[in-house]
GROMACS .gro file of C-alpha atoms in nm:
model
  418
    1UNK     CA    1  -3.295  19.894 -11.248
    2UNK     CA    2  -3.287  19.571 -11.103
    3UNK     CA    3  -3.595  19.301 -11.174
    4UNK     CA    4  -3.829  19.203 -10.935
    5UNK     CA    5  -3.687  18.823 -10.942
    6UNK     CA    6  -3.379  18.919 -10.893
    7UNK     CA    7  -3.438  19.146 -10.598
    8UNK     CA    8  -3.643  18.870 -10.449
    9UNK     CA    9  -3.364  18.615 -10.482
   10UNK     CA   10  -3.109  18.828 -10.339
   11UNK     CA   11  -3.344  18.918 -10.030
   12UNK     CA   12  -3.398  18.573  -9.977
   13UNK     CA   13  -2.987  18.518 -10.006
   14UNK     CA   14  -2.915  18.785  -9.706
   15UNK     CA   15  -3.213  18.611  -9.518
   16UNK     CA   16  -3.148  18.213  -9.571
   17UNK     CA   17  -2.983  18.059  -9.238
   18UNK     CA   18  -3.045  18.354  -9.006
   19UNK     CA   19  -3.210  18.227  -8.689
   20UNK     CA   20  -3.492  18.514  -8.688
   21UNK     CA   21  -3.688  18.676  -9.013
   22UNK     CA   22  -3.767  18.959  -8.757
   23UNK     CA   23  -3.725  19.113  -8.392
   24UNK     CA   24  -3.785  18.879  -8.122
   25UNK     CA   25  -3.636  18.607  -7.866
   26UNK     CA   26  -3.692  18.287  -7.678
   27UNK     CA   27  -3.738  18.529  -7.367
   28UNK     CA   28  -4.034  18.752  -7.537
   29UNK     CA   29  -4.200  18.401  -7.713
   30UNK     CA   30  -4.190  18.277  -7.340
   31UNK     CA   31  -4.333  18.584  -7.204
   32UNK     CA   32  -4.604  18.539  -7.458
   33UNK     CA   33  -4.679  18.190  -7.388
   34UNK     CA   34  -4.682  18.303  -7.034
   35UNK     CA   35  -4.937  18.581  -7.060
   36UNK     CA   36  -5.181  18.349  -7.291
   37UNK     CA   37  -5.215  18.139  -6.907
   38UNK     CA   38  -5.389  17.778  -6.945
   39UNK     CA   39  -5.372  17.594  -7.243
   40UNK     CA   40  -5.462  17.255  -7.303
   41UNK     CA   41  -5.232  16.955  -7.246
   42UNK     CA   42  -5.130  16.900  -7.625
   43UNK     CA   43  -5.269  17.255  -7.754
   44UNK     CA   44  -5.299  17.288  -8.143
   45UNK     CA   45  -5.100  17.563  -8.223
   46UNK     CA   46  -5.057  17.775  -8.593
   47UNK     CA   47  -4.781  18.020  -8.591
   48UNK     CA   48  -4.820  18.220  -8.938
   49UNK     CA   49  -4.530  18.357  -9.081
   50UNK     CA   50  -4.328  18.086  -8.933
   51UNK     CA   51  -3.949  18.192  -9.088
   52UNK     CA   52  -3.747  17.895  -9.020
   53UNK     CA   53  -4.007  17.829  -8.702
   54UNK     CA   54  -3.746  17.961  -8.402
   55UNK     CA   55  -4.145  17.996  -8.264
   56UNK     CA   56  -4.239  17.686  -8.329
   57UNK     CA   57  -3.957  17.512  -8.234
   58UNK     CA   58  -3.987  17.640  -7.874
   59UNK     CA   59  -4.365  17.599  -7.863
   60UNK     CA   60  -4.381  17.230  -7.943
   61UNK     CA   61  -4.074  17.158  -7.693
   62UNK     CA   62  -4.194  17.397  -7.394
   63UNK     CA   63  -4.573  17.392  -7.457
   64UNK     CA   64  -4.606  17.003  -7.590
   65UNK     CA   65  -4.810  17.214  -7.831
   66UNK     CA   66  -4.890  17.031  -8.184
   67UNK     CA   67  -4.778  17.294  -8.420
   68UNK     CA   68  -4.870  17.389  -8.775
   69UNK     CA   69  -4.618  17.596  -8.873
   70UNK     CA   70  -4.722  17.805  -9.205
   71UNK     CA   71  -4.530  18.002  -9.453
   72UNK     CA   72  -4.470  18.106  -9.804
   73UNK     CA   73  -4.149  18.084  -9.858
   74UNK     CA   74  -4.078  17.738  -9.890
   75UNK     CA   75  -3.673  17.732  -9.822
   76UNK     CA   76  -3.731  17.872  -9.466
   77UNK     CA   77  -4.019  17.549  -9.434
   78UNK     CA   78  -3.709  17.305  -9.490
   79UNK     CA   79  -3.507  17.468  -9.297
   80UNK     CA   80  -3.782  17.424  -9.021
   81UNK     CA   81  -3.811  17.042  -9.085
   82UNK     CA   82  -3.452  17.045  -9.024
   83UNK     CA   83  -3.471  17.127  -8.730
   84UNK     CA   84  -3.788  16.971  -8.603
   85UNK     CA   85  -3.552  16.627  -8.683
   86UNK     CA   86  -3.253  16.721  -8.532
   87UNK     CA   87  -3.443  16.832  -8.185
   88UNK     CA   88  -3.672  16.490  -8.225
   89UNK     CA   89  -3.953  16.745  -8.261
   90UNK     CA   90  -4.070  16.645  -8.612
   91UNK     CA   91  -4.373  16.433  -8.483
   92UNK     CA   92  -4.505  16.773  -8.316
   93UNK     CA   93  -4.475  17.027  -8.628
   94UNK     CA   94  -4.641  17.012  -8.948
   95UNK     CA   95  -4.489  17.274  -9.231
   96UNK     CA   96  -4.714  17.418  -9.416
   97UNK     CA   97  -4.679  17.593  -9.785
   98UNK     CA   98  -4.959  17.858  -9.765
   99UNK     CA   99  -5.089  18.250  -9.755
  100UNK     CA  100  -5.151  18.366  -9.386
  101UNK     CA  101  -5.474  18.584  -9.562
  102UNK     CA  102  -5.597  18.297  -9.740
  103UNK     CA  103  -5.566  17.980  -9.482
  104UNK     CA  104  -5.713  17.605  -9.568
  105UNK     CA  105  -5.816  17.521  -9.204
  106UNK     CA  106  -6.191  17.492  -9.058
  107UNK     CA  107  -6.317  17.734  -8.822
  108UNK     CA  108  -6.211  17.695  -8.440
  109UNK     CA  109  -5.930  17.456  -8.529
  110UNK     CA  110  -5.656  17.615  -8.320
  111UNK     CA  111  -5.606  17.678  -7.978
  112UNK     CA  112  -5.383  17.923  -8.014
  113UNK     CA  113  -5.301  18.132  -8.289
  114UNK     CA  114  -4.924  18.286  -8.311
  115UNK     CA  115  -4.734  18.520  -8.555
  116UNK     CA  116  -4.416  18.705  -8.430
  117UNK     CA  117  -4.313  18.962  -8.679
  118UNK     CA  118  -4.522  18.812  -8.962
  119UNK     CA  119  -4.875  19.007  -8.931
  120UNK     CA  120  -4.793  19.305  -9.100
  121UNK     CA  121  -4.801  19.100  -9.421
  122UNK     CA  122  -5.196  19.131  -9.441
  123UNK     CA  123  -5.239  19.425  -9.152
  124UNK     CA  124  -5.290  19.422  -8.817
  125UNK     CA  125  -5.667  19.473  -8.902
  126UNK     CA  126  -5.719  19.230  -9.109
  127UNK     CA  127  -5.539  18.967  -8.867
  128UNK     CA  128  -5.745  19.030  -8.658
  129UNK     CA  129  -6.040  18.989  -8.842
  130UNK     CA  130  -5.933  18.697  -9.069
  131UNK     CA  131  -5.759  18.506  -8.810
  132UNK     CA  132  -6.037  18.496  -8.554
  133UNK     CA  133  -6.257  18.190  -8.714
  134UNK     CA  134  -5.992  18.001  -8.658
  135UNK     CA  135  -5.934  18.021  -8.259
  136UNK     CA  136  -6.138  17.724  -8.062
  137UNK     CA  137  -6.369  17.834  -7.783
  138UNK     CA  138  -6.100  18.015  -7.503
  139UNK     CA  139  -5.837  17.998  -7.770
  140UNK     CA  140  -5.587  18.289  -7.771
  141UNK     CA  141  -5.443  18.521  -8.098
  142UNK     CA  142  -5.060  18.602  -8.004
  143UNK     CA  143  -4.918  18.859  -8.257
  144UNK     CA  144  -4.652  19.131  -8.222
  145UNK     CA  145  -4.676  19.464  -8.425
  146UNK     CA  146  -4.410  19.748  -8.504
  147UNK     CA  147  -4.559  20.067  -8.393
  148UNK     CA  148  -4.469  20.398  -8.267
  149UNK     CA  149  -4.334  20.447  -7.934
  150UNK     CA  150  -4.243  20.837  -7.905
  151UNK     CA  151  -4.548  21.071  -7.931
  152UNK     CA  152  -4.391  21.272  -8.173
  153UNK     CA  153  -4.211  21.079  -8.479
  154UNK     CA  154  -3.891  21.249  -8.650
  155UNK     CA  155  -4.033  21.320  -9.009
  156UNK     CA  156  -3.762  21.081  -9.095
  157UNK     CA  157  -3.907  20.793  -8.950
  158UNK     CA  158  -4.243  20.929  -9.090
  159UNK     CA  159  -4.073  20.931  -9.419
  160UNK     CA  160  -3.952  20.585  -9.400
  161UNK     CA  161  -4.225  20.402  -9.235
  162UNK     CA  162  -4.476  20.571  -9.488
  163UNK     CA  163  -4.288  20.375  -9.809
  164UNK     CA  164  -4.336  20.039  -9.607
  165UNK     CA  165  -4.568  20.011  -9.344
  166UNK     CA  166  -4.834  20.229  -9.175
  167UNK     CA  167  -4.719  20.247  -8.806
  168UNK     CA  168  -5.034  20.321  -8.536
  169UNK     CA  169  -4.967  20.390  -8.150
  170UNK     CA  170  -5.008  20.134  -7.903
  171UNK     CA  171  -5.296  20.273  -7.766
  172UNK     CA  172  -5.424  20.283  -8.092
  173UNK     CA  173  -5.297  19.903  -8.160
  174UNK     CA  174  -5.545  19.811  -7.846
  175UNK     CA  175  -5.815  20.048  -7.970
  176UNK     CA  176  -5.829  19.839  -8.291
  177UNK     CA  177  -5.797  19.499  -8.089
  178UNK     CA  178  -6.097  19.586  -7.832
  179UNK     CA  179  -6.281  19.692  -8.186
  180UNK     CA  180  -6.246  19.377  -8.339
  181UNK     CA  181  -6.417  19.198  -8.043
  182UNK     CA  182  -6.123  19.110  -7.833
  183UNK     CA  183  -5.989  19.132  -7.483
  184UNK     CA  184  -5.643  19.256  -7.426
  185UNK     CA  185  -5.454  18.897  -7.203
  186UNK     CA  186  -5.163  19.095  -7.184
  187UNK     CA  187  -4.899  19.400  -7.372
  188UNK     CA  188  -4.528  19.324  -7.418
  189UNK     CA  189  -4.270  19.571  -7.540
  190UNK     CA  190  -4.020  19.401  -7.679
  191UNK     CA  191  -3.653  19.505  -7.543
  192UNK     CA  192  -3.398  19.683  -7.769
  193UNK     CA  193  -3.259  19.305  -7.752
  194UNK     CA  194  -3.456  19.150  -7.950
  195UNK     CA  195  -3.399  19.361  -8.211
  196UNK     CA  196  -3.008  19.291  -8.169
  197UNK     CA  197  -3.094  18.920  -8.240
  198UNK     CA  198  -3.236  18.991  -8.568
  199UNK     CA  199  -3.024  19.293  -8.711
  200UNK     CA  200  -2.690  19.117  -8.560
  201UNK     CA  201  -2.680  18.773  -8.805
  202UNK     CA  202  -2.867  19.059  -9.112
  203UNK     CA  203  -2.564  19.319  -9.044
  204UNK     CA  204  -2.334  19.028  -9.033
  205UNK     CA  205  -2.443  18.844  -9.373
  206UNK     CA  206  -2.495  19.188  -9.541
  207UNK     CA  207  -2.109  19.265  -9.469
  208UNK     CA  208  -2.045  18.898  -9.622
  209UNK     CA  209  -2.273  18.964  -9.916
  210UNK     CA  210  -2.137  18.991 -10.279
  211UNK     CA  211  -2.277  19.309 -10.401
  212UNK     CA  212  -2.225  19.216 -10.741
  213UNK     CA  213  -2.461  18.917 -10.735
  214UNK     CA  214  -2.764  18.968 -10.947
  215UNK     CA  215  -3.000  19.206 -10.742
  216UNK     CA  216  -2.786  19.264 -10.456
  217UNK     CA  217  -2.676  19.557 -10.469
  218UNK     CA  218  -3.043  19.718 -10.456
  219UNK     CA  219  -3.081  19.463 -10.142
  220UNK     CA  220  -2.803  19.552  -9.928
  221UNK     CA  221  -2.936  19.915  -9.993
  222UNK     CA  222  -3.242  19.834  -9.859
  223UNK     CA  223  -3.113  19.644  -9.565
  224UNK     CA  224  -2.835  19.886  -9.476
  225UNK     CA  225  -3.138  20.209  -9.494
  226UNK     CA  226  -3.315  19.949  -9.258
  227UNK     CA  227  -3.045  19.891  -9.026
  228UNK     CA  228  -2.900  20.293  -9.025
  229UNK     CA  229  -3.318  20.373  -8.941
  230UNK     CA  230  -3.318  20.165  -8.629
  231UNK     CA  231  -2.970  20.241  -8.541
  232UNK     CA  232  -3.026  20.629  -8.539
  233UNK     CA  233  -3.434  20.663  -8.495
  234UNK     CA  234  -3.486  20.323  -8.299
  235UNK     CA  235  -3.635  20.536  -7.963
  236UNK     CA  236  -3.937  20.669  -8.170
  237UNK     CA  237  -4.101  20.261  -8.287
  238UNK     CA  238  -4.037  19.931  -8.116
  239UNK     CA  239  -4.245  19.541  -8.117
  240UNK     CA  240  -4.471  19.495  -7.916
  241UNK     CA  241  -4.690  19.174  -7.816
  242UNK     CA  242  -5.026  19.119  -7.768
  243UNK     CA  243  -5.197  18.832  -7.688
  244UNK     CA  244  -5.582  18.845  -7.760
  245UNK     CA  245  -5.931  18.638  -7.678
  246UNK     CA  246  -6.231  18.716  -7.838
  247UNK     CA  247  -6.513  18.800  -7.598
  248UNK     CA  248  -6.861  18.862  -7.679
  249UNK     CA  249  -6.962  19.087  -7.996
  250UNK     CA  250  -7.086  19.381  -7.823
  251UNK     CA  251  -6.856  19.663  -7.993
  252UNK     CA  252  -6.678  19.904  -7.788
  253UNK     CA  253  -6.514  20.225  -7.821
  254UNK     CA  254  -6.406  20.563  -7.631
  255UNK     CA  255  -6.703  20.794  -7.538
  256UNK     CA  256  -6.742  21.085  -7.800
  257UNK     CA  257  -6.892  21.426  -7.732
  258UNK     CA  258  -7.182  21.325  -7.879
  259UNK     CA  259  -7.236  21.014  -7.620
  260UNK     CA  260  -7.247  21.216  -7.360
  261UNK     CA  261  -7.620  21.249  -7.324
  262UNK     CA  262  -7.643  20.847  -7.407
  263UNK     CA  263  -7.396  20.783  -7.094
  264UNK     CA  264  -7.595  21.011  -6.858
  265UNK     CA  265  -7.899  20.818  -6.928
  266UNK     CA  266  -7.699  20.454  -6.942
  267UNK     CA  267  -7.566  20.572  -6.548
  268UNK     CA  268  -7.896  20.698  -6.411
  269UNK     CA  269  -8.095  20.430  -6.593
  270UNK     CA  270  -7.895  20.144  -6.409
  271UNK     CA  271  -7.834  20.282  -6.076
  272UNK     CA  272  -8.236  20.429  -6.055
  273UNK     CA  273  -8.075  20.742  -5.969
  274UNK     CA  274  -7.932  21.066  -6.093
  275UNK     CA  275  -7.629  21.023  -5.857
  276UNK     CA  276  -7.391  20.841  -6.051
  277UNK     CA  277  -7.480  21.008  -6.374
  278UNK     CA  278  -7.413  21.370  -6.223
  279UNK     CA  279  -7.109  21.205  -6.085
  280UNK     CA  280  -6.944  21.124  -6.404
  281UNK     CA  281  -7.025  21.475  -6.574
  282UNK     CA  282  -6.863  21.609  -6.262
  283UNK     CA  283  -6.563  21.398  -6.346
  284UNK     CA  284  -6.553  21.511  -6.679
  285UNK     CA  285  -6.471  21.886  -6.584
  286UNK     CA  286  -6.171  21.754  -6.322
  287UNK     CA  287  -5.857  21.778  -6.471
  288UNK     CA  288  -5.710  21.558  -6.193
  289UNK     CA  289  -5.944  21.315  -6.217
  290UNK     CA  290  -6.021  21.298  -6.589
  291UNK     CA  291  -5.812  21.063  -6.795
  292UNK     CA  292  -5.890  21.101  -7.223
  293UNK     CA  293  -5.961  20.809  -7.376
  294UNK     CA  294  -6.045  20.624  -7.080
  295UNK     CA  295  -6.482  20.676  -7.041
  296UNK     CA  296  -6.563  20.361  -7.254
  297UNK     CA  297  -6.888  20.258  -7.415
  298UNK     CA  298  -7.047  19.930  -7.570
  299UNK     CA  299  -7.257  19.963  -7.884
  300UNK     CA  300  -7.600  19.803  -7.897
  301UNK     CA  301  -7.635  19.632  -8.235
  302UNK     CA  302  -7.862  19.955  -8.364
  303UNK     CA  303  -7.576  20.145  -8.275
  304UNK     CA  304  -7.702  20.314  -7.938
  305UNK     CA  305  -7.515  20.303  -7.596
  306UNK     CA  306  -7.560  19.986  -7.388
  307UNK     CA  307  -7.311  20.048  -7.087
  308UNK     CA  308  -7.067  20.284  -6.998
  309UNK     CA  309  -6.733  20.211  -6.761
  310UNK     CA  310  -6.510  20.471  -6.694
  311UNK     CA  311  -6.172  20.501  -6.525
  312UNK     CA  312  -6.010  20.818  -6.355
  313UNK     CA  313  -5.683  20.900  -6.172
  314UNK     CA  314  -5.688  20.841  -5.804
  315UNK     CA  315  -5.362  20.797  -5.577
  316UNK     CA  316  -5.270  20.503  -5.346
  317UNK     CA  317  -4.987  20.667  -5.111
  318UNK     CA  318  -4.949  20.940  -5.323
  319UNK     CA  319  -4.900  20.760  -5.619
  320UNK     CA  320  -5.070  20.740  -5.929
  321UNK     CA  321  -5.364  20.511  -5.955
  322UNK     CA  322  -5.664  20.449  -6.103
  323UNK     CA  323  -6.027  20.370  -6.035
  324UNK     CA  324  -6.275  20.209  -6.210
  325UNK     CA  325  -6.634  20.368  -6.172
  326UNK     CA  326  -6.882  20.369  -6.192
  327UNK     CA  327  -7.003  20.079  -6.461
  328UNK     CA  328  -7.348  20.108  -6.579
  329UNK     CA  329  -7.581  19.886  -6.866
  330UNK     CA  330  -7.892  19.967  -6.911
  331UNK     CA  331  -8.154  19.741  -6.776
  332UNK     CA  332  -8.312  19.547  -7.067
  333UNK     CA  333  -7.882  19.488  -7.187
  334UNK     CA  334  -7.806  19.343  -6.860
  335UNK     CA  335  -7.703  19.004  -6.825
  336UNK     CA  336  -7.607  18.988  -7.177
  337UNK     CA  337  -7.214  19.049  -7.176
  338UNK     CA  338  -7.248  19.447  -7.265
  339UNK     CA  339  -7.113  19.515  -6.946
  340UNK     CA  340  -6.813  19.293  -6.903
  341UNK     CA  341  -6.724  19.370  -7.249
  342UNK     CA  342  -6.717  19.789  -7.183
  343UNK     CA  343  -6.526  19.680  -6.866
  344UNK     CA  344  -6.288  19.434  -7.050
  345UNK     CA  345  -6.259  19.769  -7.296
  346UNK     CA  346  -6.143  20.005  -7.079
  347UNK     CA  347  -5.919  19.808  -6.854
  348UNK     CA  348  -5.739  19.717  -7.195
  349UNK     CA  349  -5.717  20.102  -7.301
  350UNK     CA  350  -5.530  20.143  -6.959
  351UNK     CA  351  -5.267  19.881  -6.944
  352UNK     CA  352  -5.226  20.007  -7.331
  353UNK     CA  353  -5.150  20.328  -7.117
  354UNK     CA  354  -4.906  20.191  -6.932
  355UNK     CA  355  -5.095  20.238  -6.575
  356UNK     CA  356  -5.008  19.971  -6.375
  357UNK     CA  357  -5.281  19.952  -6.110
  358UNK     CA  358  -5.681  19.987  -6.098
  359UNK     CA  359  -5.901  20.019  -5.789
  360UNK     CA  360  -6.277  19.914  -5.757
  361UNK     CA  361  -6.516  19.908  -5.505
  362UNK     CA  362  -6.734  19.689  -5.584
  363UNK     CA  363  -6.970  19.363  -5.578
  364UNK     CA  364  -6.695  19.075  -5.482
  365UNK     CA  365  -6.880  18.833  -5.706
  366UNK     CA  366  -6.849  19.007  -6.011
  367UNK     CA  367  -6.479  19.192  -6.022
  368UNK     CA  368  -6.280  18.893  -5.973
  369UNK     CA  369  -6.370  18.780  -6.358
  370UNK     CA  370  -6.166  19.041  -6.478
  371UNK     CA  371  -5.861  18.968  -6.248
  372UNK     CA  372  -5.963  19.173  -5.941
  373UNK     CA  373  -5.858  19.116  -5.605
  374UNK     CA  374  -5.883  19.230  -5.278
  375UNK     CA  375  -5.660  19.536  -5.252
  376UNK     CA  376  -5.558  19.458  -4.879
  377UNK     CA  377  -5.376  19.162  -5.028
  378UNK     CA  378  -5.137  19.437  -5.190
  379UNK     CA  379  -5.088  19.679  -4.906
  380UNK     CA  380  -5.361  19.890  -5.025
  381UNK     CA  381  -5.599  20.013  -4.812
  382UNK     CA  382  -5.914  20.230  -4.861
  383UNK     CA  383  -5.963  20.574  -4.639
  384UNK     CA  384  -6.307  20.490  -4.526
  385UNK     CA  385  -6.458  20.131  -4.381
  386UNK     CA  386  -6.612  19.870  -4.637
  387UNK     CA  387  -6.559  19.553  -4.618
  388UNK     CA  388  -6.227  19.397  -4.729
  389UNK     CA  389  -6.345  19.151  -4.981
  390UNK     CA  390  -6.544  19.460  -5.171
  391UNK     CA  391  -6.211  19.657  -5.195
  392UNK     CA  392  -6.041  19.563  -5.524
  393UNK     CA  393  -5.721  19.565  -5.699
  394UNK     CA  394  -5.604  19.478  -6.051
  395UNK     CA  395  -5.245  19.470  -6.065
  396UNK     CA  396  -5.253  19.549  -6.518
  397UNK     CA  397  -4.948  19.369  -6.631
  398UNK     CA  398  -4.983  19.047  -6.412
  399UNK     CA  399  -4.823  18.942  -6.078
  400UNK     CA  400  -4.504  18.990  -6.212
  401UNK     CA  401  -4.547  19.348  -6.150
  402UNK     CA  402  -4.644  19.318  -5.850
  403UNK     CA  403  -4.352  19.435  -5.655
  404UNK     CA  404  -4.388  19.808  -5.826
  405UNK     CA  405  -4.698  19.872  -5.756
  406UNK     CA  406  -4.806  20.175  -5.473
  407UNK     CA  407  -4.891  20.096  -5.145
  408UNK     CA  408  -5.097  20.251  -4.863
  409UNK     CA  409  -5.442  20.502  -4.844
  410UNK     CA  410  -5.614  20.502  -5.163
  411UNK     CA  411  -5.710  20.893  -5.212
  412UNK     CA  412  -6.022  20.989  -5.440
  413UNK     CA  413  -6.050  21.293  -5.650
  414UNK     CA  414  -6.289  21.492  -5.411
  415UNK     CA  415  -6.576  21.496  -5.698
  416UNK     CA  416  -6.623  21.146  -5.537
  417UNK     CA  417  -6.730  21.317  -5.188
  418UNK     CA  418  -6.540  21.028  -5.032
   0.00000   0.00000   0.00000
């Protein structure tokens, strides 16, 4: 049996020099950066878990960010100041010796806070919850997490992923995000690619490695079970990024059975009418228009339901689409952020879905805050008369996506009556 030391040593051995400690690229870092939107002109950046700062190499060059670049491991920190001088970056990054769970800097000191492959070291929870304090007022938490991308896991990959690392879905990865008080900027899966960047230069140095070397032989084990896994189960758990803001602290989740009674009175409350409450338990039995997981509420702090939003399957030239409605807070809750939060809520749950689109009609002063548009603008057109402005769009992954999105006559479920 090998000693701990030794093991360590030789991990560090296959890792030392290797441009990436995990799965990314400068592509999927820019993509990030990208989906974060404005940032100061000099933002303070921390990127936790820095490796030998491939992150924070591009951030101070591209972003003219200041970056404090943090890890444990203090050879991949020199490595990093290497670097920084050759690239005439060293006046930008500060290296930093220190735990990612137990961090030395005042609250709201960062702009934005980054950690590519690096936040499973404390839990995607608990970075969410530790890591918070220390975003500035608009800042922005980038992180990427390994989780499950096939709906049904091979009891191998159960197997292995269950002795290292407890893998959620994505939808579950934004449930716990929303939870934690934040809105969902954006969702990247992270191409098969990236992957090849890191396991390339690993497979490369293990095949270099001397096996004989004190602990190395139970390292390459561990590597090569690593690399076989991805090789022959990589289809069923991928990276993915997500880059974060905190909103306001009004706690959301999806409705249970038990809120139902809460939500009719939220919906009839608001509107003064039993209309849109009877409208949403008609919704409820439509198995064309009902989506699970997708009727959100917000969480007054004694627990109760504050506002409901809800989101069900429509079709814009035949294709699938979505449409928000209706959104409800109760009266004596309104004006205090429980609505946009529900609304910020669900519209995460369904880009965690991969929809792509979601329709509103609605007040033309109040979508746009949450990326709405007029629908017209994207060949989308209603099959009834309101006026333009009130028709909305929200295209879920950014403009980028723009060119796949349906076009033509949005069609209701007929439980709308429309």
């Amino acid at each position: 049996m090998t000693d701990n030391t030794s093991l360590h040593r030789a991990f560090f051995a296959l890792h030392h020099g290797l441009p990436r400690q995990g799965p990314g690229s400068d592509d999927t870092t820019r993509r990030l950066l990208s989906l974060v939107g404005a940032l100061p002109e000099r933002p303070r950046v921390l990127d936790l878990g820095c490796g030998p700062g491939r992150s924070a190499l591009l951030l101070a060059a591209e972003a003219g960010a200041e970056v404090t670049a943090v890890d444990l491991h203090e050879p991949f920190l020199d490595e990093l100041r290497a670097a920084a001088e050759a690239r005439g970056l060293a006046g930008s990054i500060t290296a930093v010796n220190a735990d990612m769970g137990e961090l030395p800097h005042p609250d709201g000191s960062f702009d934005l806070v980054w950690a590519e492959s690096s936040a499973y070291g404390i839990g995607f929870d608990t970075a969410l919850r530790s890591w918070r304090r220390l975003l500035a007022p608009g800042g922005a938490l980038v992180l990427t997490e390994c989780e499950w991308t096939s709906a049904e896991p091979s009891a191998t990959a159960r197997a292995f992923w269950e002795r290292h690392y407890t893998l959620r879905t994505g939808e579950e990865n934004v449930r716990a995000a929303t939870g934690a008080g934040y809105s969902v900027l954006g969702v990247h899966p992270q191409p098969e690619s990236d992957w090849e960047e890191y396991y390339g230069p690993l497979a490369a140095r293990a095949d270099a490695a001397d096996p004989g070397a004190p602990g190395m032989a139970e390292a390459l084990a561990a590597t090569r079970e690593e690399l076989a896994m991805r090789r022959e189960h990589g289809a069923e758990y991928g990276y993915t990024g997500y880059v974060l803001r905190p909103v306001d602290s009004w706690p959301t989740r999806p409705e249970t059975s038990a809120d139902v009674p809460a939500v009719r009175a939220v919906n009839a409350a608001a509107f003064g009418t039993e209309a849109e409450a009877d409208l949403v338990d008609a919704l409820r039995t439509d198995p064309e228009a009902w989506l699970p997981g997708l009727s959100y509420v917000a969480e007054a702090p004694d627990g109760s339901v504050a506002a409901h939003a809800l989101i069900t399957r429509c079709r814009v030239g035949g294709a699938p689409a979505l449409a928000l409605a209706p959104v409800a807070t109760l009266p004596e809750h309104q004006g205090s952020g429980a609505g946009s939060a529900v609304v910020h809520a669900v519209l995460d749950a369904a880009r965690a879905r991969g929809e792509r689109i979601v329709l509103v009609l609605g007040h033309p002063s109040y979508y746009p805050r949450f990326g709405f548009k007029p629908a017209s603008g994207y060949g989308i057109r209603p099959g009834f008369e309101v006026p333009d402005e009130a028709m909305m769009a929200l295209a879920l992954h950014g403009s980028d996506d723009s060119a796949q999105l349906p076009r033509g006559t949005i069609t209701y479920p007929a439980t709308f009556g429309v």
